[in-house]
Amino acid sequence: MTKALSPWRDPVALLAAPAVLYLLALYALPLVWLLAKSFSGPAGLTLAPYAEFFADPFNWRVVANTLSIALWVTLVCLLIGYPASFALARAGAALQIAMLVAIILPLSVGVVVKAFAWQIVLRRDGVVSQLLVGLGIWDEPQRLLFTETGLVLGAANIFLPFMILPIYSVVKLIDPRLDEAGATLGATPIYRFLRVTLPLSLPGVVSGVAFVFSMSVSMYVIPSLLIGDRFQTLSTLTGRSFLFMRNEQLGSTTAVILLALAVSIVVGSGRLARRLGGSA
Amino acid sequence: MPIHRIHLSRRRLMAGSAAAAAFAVTGSPAIVRAQAKEVVVGGAASMAPWVNGTFASAFQDKYKCKLTFEGTRSLVNLEKMQKNKDKQYLSVVMMDDPVMILAVQEGLLEKLTPAAIPNLAKTRPEAIDMDGMWANYLQPWQGVAVNAKALPSGVATWAELYDAKYKGRLVLPSLQNTEGLANLVMAAHLETGKPFAQAQFDIDAGFKKIKALKPNILTIYTQIPQAFNLLEQGEAWAIPSAFSSVVLPREKEAPIKMYVPKEGIFVGPAGIALVKGGPAPELAKALINEMLSADMQARLQPETYAFPSNVDAPAPPGIPAGTPVINLDWQFVAKERGEWVKRWDREMAI
C-alpha cells in the first residue's frame, strides 16, 4: 500500500507555488499591512481607531447601510437564482446551452457599463417605471434611480450569475430519481422538497450566498453610480478615506471592519448550512 | 583604380558616434546652448491640447525654444517636485490651488514678482495667491448648467434653486470635488446676506441653508460623466456650480446650457507657478508672463472656456458686464475641507 505524501513533500504541490506566491504578494501582504496600519498609533499598538470609529453614530449607520444592502441583494439573488438553477439543471441540452450563454455572457460586460444601463432603466421615464404604471401598480411615473430599491435591483442583476452557477453545479448532481422515490413512498411535493431536495442543494446555496454577499458587501462602483454620495457604505467610506481624505488609518480601519463583517457572515452561514444539512 | 571599401562594424560605429558627441559638446558649445533652451511644464492631462497647440506654437516661435508639457494629475506633479527637490527638471507647474498650497508648504515654489513677470501687475489681485507664490491664469468659471428642454428659460438666480419646483431634480457635486465648495459658500451668502468675501468663512450658515436644498437633490456626484449623463437625459434639470470647461463644450452636442445667475459666478482654481531651483528660470518666467498676458488669455479663451485673470482681457461671451466674480480663499478651504466633508456626509445623507 502506498502511503500518501505530506503536502510539504509532495512535488505535485509545487504546481500551486505560482498561485501561492501571487496571492501572498498581492493579497496576504497588503492585508497584513492594512491590519497593522489599523492597529497602529503614534505610541505603538492601539485600539483607538476602532474605538473612535464605533463612537460615532454616523459610522453605525454606514455599517447598517452596508449590511442591509448586502443582505437584500443576496436575498433577491437567492429568490431568483434558486429556481433558475433548477430550471437550468433540468433543461434539455439545447435549452441548457442557451440558458448558460444568457447567464454567462453578461459577465463579459463591465460593471460600469451595466450600472450606467441601470441608470437608464431606473429613471422616471425608464422601462421599470413605465411597466409599473402600465400594470396599474403606480399611478404616475416614479424614479427608482438613487433609491435603495434601485440599488438592490441593479446589484442583484449584476451578481445573479454568481448565485445561479454554484447552485446549478450542485443541483445537476442530484439524482432526480430521489424525488421520484419520495413520491412513491407517498411524500407530498413540499415534504420532498424540504426533506430531500433542499438539504442536498444547500452546499450550492452556501457557495452562492458566500459569493454574492461578499461581493455586494464590498461593492464600490455600483452604489457610486446607482445611489450616489448620499448613501455611504463601508467600501465608499474606505475609498474616500484613502483617495480623498488621505487618512490611511481610517481607511485601513473601515477596510478591516468590512473584511471582518464579510468573513463572519460567510463563515457563519456556512456553519449554519452544514448544521441544517446535517439535521435534515 | 583600387576601390577602398570601408567596413563599418558596430563597434566602430559606436566609437565614431561617441567621438562626434564629444566634439559637439566640447567643440560646439553653441549647439549645446541651443539644446538647453527648453522649458518643461507640468500640468493637467486635460490641458495638453491647448498647451501643446496654440500656446506652445506662439511661445516657441517668440522665444525660439522648445516647450515640453507633461500632462498628469496635480498631485503627481507635486510628487515629481518632491522627489527631485535637489535637481528639479520641471521649470513651471500648472496645478489646482489646494495642491499649490502643499507645494508652498514644502518650499518647492519660488515667489513671482512683477519685476520678473510684468503681467502680474495686470492680474486681478484676488487671482494672485499667497503673496505671489502662484497666480491664477485662465480660471474655469462656475454657473448653473441646465437641461434646456426641461428649463427653456434657464435659471436666473442661485436662490431660485431652493424652490419646491426643483424637487428631486438637482444634481450637486460632492464637497470632495473642487466645484462642490461653491454651493456651500453660496448657501452661506444666501443665509447671511453677507458679501462673498465674508460669507465664505461662515460655513455654519452655509450648512444651515443648504440642508433646505435636500428635497430638491436627486443625487450628489463625485464622477462628472455620471452627473452630465443625468442632465443630458433630462432626469436632472440643473447642476449648480458646474464648471464652464465641462458644460460649454457639451452645449453643441446635448440639450444643456450654462446660465450666469444674478448673484454671480465662481472662478475655479487654476494656478501657474515657478519651480524653485528649476532649470531655465528666465524662460520659465517668460512662459508665466505669457500665460498671464491679456493677448494670450484672449486667444486661449475659446479653447479653455475659462475666465481670464488679466484685467485687460475680455470676459468670455455670455457673461454680462458687471457680473460679480467670486474667488474662494483656498488656504481656508484647504484647512477646513476635511471637516466639511465629514459634516456634509452626516447632514446631507438620505
PDB file of C-alpha atoms in Angstrom, chain A residues 52 56 58-59 61 116 119-120 122-125 143 145-148 220 224-232 237 240 243-247 250, chain B residues 73 75 167-169 174-177 214-215 217-223 225-226 229-230 233 235 337-338 341-342 344-350:
ATOM      1  CA  GLU A  52     -13.172  56.242  17.581  1.00  0.00           C
ATOM      2  CA  ASP A  56     -19.564  57.898  16.010  1.00  0.00           C
ATOM      3  CA  PHE A  58     -22.812  58.067  11.716  1.00  0.00           C
ATOM      4  CA  ASN A  59     -20.452  55.130  11.297  1.00  0.00           C
ATOM      5  CA  ARG A  61     -25.426  53.950  10.096  1.00  0.00           C
ATOM      6  CA  PHE A 116     -24.939  53.081 -16.461  1.00  0.00           C
ATOM      7  CA  GLN A 119     -29.380  54.322 -14.617  1.00  0.00           C
ATOM      8  CA  ILE A 120     -31.431  54.493 -17.815  1.00  0.00           C
ATOM      9  CA  LEU A 122     -34.470  53.071 -13.378  1.00  0.00           C
ATOM     10  CA  ARG A 123     -35.186  56.626 -14.493  1.00  0.00           C
ATOM     11  CA  ARG A 124     -38.560  58.289 -14.083  1.00  0.00           C
ATOM     12  CA  ASP A 125     -39.270  57.575 -17.749  1.00  0.00           C
ATOM     13  CA  ARG A 143     -37.951  57.305 -10.206  1.00  0.00           C
ATOM     14  CA  LEU A 145     -32.769  55.682  -9.541  1.00  0.00           C
ATOM     15  CA  PHE A 146     -30.886  56.860  -6.444  1.00  0.00           C
ATOM     16  CA  THR A 147     -33.137  54.827  -4.160  1.00  0.00           C
ATOM     17  CA  GLU A 148     -32.188  51.779  -2.136  1.00  0.00           C
ATOM     18  CA  TYR A 220     -17.970  50.282  -4.706  1.00  0.00           C
ATOM     19  CA  SER A 224     -21.467  55.146  -6.550  1.00  0.00           C
ATOM     20  CA  LEU A 225     -23.418  55.142  -9.806  1.00  0.00           C
ATOM     21  CA  LEU A 226     -26.868  53.944  -8.688  1.00  0.00           C
ATOM     22  CA  ILE A 227     -27.353  55.757  -5.382  1.00  0.00           C
ATOM     23  CA  GLY A 228     -24.575  58.324  -5.205  1.00  0.00           C
ATOM     24  CA  ASP A 229     -22.683  60.027  -2.451  1.00  0.00           C
ATOM     25  CA  ARG A 230     -25.662  60.464  -0.133  1.00  0.00           C
ATOM     26  CA  PHE A 231     -25.737  56.771   0.770  1.00  0.00           C
ATOM     27  CA  GLN A 232     -22.455  55.815   2.350  1.00  0.00           C
ATOM     28  CA  LEU A 237     -16.013  55.335   3.100  1.00  0.00           C
ATOM     29  CA  ARG A 240     -12.853  58.196   0.294  1.00  0.00           C
ATOM     30  CA  LEU A 243      -8.287  58.671  -2.099  1.00  0.00           C
ATOM     31  CA  PHE A 244      -9.604  61.985  -0.854  1.00  0.00           C
ATOM     32  CA  MET A 245      -9.014  62.476   2.845  1.00  0.00           C
ATOM     33  CA  ARG A 246      -5.602  60.754   2.693  1.00  0.00           C
ATOM     34  CA  ASN A 247      -6.437  59.247   6.066  1.00  0.00           C
ATOM     35  CA  LEU A 250      -9.377  55.472   8.913  1.00  0.00           C
TER      36      LEU A 250
ATOM     37  CA  ARG B  73      -2.645  64.949 -12.143  1.00  0.00           C
ATOM     38  CA  LEU B  75      -0.716  65.526  -7.050  1.00  0.00           C
ATOM     39  CA  LYS B 167     -37.877  68.685  -6.122  1.00  0.00           C
ATOM     40  CA  GLY B 168     -35.602  65.735  -6.906  1.00  0.00           C
ATOM     41  CA  ARG B 169     -34.175  67.447  -9.980  1.00  0.00           C
ATOM     42  CA  SER B 174     -19.708  66.426  -3.666  1.00  0.00           C
ATOM     43  CA  LEU B 175     -17.524  68.563  -1.449  1.00  0.00           C
ATOM     44  CA  GLN B 176     -14.738  66.200  -2.489  1.00  0.00           C
ATOM     45  CA  ASN B 177     -14.948  67.821  -5.914  1.00  0.00           C
ATOM     46  CA  LYS B 214     -32.116  68.337   0.378  1.00  0.00           C
ATOM     47  CA  PRO B 215     -35.609  67.652  -1.022  1.00  0.00           C
ATOM     48  CA  ILE B 217     -31.387  66.900  -4.626  1.00  0.00           C
ATOM     49  CA  LEU B 218     -31.555  63.955  -6.990  1.00  0.00           C
ATOM     50  CA  THR B 219     -28.023  62.874  -6.170  1.00  0.00           C
ATOM     51  CA  ILE B 220     -24.592  64.101  -5.161  1.00  0.00           C
ATOM     52  CA  TYR B 221     -21.853  63.175  -7.591  1.00  0.00           C
ATOM     53  CA  THR B 222     -18.147  62.644  -7.487  1.00  0.00           C
ATOM     54  CA  GLN B 223     -17.923  61.498 -11.130  1.00  0.00           C
ATOM     55  CA  PRO B 225     -19.736  61.955 -16.532  1.00  0.00           C
ATOM     56  CA  GLN B 226     -22.445  60.437 -14.339  1.00  0.00           C
ATOM     57  CA  ASN B 229     -25.470  61.849 -18.222  1.00  0.00           C
ATOM     58  CA  LEU B 230     -28.383  62.568 -15.864  1.00  0.00           C
ATOM     59  CA  GLN B 233     -31.082  62.655 -20.394  1.00  0.00           C
ATOM     60  CA  GLU B 235     -33.628  63.092 -15.292  1.00  0.00           C
ATOM     61  CA  ARG B 337     -12.261  70.932   3.964  1.00  0.00           C
ATOM     62  CA  GLY B 338     -11.726  67.565   5.682  1.00  0.00           C
ATOM     63  CA  VAL B 341     -16.669  66.691   4.066  1.00  0.00           C
ATOM     64  CA  LYS B 342     -17.389  64.774   7.289  1.00  0.00           C
ATOM     65  CA  TRP B 344     -21.568  67.042   4.656  1.00  0.00           C
ATOM     66  CA  ASP B 345     -21.850  63.244   4.909  1.00  0.00           C
ATOM     67  CA  ARG B 346     -23.743  63.488   8.150  1.00  0.00           C
ATOM     68  CA  GLU B 347     -26.052  66.348   7.261  1.00  0.00           C
ATOM     69  CA  MET B 348     -26.741  65.752   3.582  1.00  0.00           C
ATOM     70  CA  ALA B 349     -27.188  61.958   3.634  1.00  0.00           C
ATOM     71  CA  ILE B 350     -30.510  60.493   2.511  1.00  0.00           C
TER      72      ILE B 350
END
